Short mmCIF file of C-alpha atoms and ligand atoms in Angstrom, two decimals:
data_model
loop_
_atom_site.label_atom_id
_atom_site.label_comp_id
_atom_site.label_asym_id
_atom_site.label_seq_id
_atom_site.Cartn_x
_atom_site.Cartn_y
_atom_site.Cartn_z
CA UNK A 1 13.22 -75.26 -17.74
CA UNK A 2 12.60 -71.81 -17.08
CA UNK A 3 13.68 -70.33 -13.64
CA UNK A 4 11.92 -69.68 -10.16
CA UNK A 5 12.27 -65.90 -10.78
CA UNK A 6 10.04 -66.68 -14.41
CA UNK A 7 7.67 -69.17 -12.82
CA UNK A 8 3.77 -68.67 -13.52
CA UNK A 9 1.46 -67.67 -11.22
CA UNK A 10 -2.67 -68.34 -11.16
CA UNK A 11 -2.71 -64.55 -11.78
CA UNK A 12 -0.54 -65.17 -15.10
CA UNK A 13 -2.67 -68.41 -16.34
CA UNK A 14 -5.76 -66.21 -15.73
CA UNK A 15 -4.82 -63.60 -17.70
CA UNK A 16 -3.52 -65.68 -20.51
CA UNK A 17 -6.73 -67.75 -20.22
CA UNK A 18 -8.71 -64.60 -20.51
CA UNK A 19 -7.06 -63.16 -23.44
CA UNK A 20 -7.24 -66.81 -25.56
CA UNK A 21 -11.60 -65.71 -25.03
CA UNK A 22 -12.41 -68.15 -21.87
CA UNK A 23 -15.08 -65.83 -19.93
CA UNK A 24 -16.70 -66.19 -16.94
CA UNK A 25 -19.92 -68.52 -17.22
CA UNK A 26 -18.16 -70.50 -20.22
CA UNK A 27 -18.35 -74.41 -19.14
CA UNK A 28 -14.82 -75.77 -20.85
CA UNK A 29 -13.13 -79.26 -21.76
CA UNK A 30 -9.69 -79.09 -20.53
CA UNK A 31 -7.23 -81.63 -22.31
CA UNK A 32 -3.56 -80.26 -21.19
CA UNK A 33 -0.05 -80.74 -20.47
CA UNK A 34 0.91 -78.90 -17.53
CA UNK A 35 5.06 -79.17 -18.44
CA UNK A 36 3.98 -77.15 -22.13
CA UNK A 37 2.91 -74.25 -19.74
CA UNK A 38 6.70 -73.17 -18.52
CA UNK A 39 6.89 -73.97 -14.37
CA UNK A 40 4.01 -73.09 -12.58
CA UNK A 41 4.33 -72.23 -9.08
CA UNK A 42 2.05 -74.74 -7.33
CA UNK A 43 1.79 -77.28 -10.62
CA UNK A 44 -1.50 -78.69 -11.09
CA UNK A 45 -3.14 -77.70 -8.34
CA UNK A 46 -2.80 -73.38 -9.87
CA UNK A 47 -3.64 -74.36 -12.80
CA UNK A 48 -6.92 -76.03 -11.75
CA UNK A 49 -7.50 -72.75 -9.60
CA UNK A 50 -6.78 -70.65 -12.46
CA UNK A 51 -9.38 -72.35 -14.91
CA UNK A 52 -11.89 -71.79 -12.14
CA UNK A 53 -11.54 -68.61 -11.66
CA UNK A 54 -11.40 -67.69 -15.49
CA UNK A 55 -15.17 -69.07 -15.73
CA UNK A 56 -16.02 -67.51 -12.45
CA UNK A 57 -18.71 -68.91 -10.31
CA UNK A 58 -21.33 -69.63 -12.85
CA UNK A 59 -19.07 -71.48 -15.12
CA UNK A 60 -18.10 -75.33 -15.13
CA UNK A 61 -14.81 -76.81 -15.42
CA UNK A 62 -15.07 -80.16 -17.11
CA UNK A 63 -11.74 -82.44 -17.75
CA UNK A 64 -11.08 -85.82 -19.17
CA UNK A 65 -10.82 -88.35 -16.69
CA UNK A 66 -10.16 -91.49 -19.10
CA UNK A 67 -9.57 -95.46 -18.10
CA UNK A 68 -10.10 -97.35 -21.68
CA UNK A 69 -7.33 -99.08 -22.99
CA UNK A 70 -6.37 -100.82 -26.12
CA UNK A 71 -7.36 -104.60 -24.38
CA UNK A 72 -10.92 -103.49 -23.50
CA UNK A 73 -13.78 -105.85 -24.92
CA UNK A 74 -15.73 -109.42 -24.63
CA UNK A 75 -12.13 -110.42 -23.33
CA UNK A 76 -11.09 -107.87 -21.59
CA UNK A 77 -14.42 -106.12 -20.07
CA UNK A 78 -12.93 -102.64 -18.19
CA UNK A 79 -13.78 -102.35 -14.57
CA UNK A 80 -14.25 -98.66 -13.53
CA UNK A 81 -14.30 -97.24 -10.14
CA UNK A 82 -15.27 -93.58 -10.14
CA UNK A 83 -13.59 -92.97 -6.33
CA UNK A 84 -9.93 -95.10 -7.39
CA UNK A 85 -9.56 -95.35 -11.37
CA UNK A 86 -6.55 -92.94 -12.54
CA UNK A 87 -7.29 -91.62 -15.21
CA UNK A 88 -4.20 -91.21 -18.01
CA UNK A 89 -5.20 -87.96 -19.20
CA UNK A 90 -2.00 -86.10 -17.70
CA UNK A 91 -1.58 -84.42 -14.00
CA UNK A 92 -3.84 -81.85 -14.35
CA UNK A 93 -6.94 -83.85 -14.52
CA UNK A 94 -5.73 -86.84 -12.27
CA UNK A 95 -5.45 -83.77 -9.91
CA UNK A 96 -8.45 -82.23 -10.74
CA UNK A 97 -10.79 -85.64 -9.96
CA UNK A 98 -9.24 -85.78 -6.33
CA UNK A 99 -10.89 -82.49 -5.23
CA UNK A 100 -13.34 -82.75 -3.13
CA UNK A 101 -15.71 -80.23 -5.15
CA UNK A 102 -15.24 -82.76 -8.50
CA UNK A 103 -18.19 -84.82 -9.72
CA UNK A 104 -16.77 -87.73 -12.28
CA UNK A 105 -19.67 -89.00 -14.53
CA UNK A 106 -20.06 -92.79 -14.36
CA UNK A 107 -18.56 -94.36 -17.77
CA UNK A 108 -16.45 -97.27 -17.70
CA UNK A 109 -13.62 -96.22 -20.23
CA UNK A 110 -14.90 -92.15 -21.12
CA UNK A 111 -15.31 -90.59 -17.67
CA UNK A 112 -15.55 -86.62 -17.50
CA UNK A 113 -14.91 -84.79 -14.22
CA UNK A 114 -15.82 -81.41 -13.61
CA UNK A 115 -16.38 -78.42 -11.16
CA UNK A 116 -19.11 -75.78 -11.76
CA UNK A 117 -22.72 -75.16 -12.24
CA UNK A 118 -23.43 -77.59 -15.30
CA UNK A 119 -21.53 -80.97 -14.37
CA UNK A 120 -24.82 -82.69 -13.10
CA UNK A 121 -26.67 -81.75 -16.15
CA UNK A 122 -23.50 -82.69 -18.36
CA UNK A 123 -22.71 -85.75 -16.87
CA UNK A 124 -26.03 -87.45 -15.55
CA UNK A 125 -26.84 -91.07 -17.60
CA UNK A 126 -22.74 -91.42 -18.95
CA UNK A 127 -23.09 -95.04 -17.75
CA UNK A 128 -25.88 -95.71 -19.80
CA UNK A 129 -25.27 -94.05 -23.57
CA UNK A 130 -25.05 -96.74 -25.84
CA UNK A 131 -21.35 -95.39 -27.09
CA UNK A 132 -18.95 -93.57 -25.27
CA UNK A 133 -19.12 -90.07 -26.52
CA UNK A 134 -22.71 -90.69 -27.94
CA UNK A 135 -25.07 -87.40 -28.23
CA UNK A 136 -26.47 -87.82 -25.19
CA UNK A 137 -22.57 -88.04 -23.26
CA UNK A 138 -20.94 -85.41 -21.54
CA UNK A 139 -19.47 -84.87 -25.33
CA UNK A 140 -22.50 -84.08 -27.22
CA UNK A 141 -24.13 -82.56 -24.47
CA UNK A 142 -21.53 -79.90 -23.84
CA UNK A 143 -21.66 -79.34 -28.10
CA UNK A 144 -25.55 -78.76 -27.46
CA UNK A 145 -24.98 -76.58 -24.74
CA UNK A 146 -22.31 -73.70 -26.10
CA UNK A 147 -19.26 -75.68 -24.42
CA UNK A 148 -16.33 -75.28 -25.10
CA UNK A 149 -12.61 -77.34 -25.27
CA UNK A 150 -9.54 -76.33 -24.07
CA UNK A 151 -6.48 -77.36 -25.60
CA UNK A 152 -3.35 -76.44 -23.40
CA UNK A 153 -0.09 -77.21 -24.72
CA UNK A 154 -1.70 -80.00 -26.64
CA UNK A 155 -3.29 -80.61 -30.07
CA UNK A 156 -6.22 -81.36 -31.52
CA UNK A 157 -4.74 -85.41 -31.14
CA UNK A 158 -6.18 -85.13 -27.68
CA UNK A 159 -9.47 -83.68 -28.60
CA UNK A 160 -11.97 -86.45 -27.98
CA UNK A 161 -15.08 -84.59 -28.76
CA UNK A 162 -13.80 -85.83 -32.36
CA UNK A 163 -14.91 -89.09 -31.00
CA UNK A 164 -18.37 -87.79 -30.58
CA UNK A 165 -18.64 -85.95 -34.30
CA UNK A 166 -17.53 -89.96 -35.12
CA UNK A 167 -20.32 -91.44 -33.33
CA UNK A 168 -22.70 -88.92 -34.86
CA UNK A 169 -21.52 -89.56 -38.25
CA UNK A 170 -21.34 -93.61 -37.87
CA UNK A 171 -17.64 -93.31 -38.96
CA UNK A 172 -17.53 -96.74 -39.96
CA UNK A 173 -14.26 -97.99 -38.60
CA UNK A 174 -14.66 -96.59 -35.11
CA UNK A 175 -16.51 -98.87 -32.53
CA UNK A 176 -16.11 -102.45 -31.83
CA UNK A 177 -18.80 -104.82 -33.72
CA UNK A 178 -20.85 -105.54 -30.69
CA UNK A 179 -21.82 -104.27 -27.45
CA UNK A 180 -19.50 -105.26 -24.43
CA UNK A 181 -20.55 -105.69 -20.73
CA UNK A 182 -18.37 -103.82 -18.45
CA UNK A 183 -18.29 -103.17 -14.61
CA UNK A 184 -19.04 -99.83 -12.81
CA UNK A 185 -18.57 -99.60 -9.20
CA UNK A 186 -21.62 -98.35 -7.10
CA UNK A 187 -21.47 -95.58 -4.06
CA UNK A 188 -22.63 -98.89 -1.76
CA UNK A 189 -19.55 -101.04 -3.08
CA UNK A 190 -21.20 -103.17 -5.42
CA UNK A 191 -20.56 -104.08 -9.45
CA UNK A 192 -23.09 -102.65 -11.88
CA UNK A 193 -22.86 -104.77 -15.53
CA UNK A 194 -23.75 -102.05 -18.26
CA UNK A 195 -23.92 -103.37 -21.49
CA UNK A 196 -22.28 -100.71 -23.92
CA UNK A 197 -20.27 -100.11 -27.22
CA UNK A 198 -16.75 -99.15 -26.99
CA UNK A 199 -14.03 -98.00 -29.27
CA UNK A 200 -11.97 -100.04 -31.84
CA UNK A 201 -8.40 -98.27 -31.00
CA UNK A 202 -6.92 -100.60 -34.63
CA UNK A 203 -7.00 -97.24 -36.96
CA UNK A 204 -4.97 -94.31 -37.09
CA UNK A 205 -6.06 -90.66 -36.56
CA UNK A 206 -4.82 -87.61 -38.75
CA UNK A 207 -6.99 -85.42 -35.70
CA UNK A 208 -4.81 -82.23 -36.06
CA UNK A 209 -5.81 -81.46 -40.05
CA UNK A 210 -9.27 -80.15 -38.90
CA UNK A 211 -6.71 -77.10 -37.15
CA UNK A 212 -6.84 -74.52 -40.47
CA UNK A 213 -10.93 -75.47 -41.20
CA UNK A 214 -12.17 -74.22 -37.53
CA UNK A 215 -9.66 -71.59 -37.97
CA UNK A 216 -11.04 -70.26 -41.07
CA UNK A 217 -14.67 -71.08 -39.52
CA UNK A 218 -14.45 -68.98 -36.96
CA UNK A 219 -14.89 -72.01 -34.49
CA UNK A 220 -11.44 -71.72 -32.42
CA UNK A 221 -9.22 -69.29 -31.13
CA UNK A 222 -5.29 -70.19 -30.85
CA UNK A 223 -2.97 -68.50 -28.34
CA UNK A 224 -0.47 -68.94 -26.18
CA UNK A 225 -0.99 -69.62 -22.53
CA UNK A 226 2.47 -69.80 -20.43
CA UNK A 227 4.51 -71.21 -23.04
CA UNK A 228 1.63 -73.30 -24.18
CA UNK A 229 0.10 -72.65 -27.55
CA UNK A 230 -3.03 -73.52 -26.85
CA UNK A 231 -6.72 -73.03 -28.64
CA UNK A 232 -10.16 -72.60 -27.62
CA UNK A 233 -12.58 -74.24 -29.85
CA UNK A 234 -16.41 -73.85 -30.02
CA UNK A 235 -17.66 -77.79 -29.74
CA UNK A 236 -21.03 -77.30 -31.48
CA UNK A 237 -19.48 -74.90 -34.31
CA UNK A 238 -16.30 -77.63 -34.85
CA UNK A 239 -19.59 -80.39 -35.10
CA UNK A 240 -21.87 -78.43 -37.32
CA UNK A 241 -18.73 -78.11 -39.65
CA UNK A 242 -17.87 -81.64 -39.66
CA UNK A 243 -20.67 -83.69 -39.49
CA UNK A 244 -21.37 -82.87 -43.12
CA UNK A 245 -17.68 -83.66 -44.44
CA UNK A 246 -17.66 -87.37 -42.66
CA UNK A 247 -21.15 -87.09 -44.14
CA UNK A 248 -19.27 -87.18 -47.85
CA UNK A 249 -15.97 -88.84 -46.40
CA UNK A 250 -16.72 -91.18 -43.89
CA UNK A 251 -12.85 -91.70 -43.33
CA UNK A 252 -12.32 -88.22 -43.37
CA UNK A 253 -10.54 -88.00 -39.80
CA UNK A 254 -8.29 -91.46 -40.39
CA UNK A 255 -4.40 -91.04 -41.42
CA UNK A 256 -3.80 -91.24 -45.07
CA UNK A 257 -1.90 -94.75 -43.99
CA UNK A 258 -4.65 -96.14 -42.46
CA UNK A 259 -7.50 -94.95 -44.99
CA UNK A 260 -5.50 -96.75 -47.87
CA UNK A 261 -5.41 -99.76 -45.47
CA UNK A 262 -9.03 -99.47 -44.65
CA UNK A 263 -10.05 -98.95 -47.87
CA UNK A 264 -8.43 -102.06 -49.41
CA UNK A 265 -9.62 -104.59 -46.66
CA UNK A 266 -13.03 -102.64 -45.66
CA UNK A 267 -14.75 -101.12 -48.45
CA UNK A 268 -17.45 -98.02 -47.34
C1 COA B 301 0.36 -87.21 -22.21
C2 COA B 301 0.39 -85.78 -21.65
C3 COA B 301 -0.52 -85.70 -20.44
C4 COA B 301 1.83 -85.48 -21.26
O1 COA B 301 1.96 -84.12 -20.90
P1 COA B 301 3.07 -83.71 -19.81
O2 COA B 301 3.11 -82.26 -19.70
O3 COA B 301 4.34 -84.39 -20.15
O4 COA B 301 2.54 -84.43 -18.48
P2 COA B 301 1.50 -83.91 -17.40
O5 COA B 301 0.49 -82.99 -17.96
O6 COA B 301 1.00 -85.16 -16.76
O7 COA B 301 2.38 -83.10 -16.38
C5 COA B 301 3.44 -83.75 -15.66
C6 COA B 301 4.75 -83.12 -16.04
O8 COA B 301 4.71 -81.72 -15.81
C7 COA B 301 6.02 -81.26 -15.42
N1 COA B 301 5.85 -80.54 -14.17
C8 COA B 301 5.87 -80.98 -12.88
N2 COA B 301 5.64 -79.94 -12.05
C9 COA B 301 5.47 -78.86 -12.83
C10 COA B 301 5.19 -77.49 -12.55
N3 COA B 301 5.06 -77.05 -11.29
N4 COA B 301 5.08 -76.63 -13.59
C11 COA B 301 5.22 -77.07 -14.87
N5 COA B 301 5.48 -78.35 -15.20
C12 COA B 301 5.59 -79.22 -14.18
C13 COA B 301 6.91 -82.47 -15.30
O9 COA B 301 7.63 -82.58 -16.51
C14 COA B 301 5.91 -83.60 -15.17
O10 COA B 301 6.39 -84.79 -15.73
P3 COA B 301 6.96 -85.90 -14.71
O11 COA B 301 5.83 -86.22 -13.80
O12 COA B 301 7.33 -87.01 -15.62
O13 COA B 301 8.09 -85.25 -14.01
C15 COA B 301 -0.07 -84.76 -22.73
O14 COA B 301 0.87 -84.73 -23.80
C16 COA B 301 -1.41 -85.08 -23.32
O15 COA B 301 -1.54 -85.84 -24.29
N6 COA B 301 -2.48 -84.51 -22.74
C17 COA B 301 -3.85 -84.67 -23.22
C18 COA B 301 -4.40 -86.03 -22.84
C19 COA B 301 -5.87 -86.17 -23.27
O16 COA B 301 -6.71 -85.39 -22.85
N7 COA B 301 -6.17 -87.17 -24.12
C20 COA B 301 -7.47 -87.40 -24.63
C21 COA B 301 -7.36 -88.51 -25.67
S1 COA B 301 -8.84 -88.78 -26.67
#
């Protein structure tokens, strides 16, 4: 670990975040791992303030505030509480939904939180898209709307705005058969049934091969931030580039393992 005298400072992050291309008025998805970063003086809590402050006052902060899990469906129907569910996303955003500025849209396994201008507009109707990361999610939306993602310290493995290019593209292997009711809590205490798809987490993901196409695209910017290499990637120009190759590969973003395996018992 590196020493006190070497520790980062908001200052630092916000510099490095600035020089990766976040500007002020950008709304960002933040997936991270704070210990990739080097020790930050004041952990989760700087970084948060640093992010903020590199989109300034009219930008918006979004993170992932995720509660799905591999058991969720008909027999296991997930139970979200926007006030109480951790999410396991990492420290930064379990952090980041606890401040009192944080709205946290309302989807039983896919939750977003975020600070900043845009979250009502990005997050408004999660609980009632008809798949998680659907067009009309805090996903799609932030594609339609110039958004960025943040990858800090982590890869594109943690980038679940694939999930949404996926759902555009009707990847054929990625949602459970049927719809599934699941449980939302209310501001007034009670249990709202929503009646929604949700993922099938059986197939493997090769997420991190779509790194040297947005490079050469033009649609993400790679840097280091701390010690974290980290990218910025432009969610509608990483969409627009591949919705048309799961348009000609459906199982485009699966391992090479699990497209053989899908391929032999599930036929496209
Ligand atoms: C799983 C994951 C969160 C683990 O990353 P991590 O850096 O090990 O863990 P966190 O971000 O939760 O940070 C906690 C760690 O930071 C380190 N840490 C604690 N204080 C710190 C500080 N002040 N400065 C730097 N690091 C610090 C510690 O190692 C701590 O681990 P510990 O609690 O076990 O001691 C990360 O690899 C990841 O996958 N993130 C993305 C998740 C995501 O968005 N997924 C979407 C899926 S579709």
């Amino acid at each position: 670990m590196t020493s006190e005298r070497q520790s980062l400072t908001r200052e630092d992050l916000v510099h490095d975040l600035r020089r990766l291309g976040v500007e002020p008025g950008m709304t960002v998805l933040v997936h991270s791992s704070l210990s990739s970063l080097g020790w930050v003086e004041g952990g989760a809590e700087t970084v948060i303030d640093a992010l903020l402050e590199a989109v300034g006052p009219e930008g918006t902060v979004l993170v992932p505030t995720l509660t799905g899990t591999e058991e969720d469906g008909p027999e296991h129907p997930p139970r979200f509480d926007p006030a109480t569910s951790p999410c396991w996303t990492g420290t930064i955003p379990e952090t980041f939904r606890r401040r009192e500025a944080a709205e946290r849209s309302m989807h039983p396994t896919h939750s977003v939180a975020g600070i900043g201008n845009d979250t009502r507009t990005l997050i408004e109707g999660h609980a009632h898209v008809a798949t998680p990361c659907a067009a009309d999610s805090p996903y799609g939306r932030l594609a339609d709307r110039g958004g960025r993602i943040l990858l800090l310290g982590v890869t594109h493995e943690s980038n679940t705005c694939l999930h949404m290019v996926e759902e555009q593209a009707h990847a054929p292997y990625h949602m459970q058969p049927e719809p599934c009711p699941c449980y939302i809590k209310r501001e007034d205490g009670t249990w709202e049934e929503v009646v929604t798809g949700l993922h099938l987490w059986r197939w493997d993901r090769n997420f991190p091969k779509i790194d040297p196409l947005l490079t050469a695209a033009g649609a993400q910017k790679t840097g280091r931030v701390g010690q974290a290499e980290s990218r910025l990637v432009d969610v509608g120009a990483m969409r627009d580039l591949l919705l048309p190759i799961l348009g000609d590969d459906p199982l485009f973003l699966l391992s090479d393992e699990a497209r053989a395996e899908y391929g032999s018992t599930a036929p496209v």
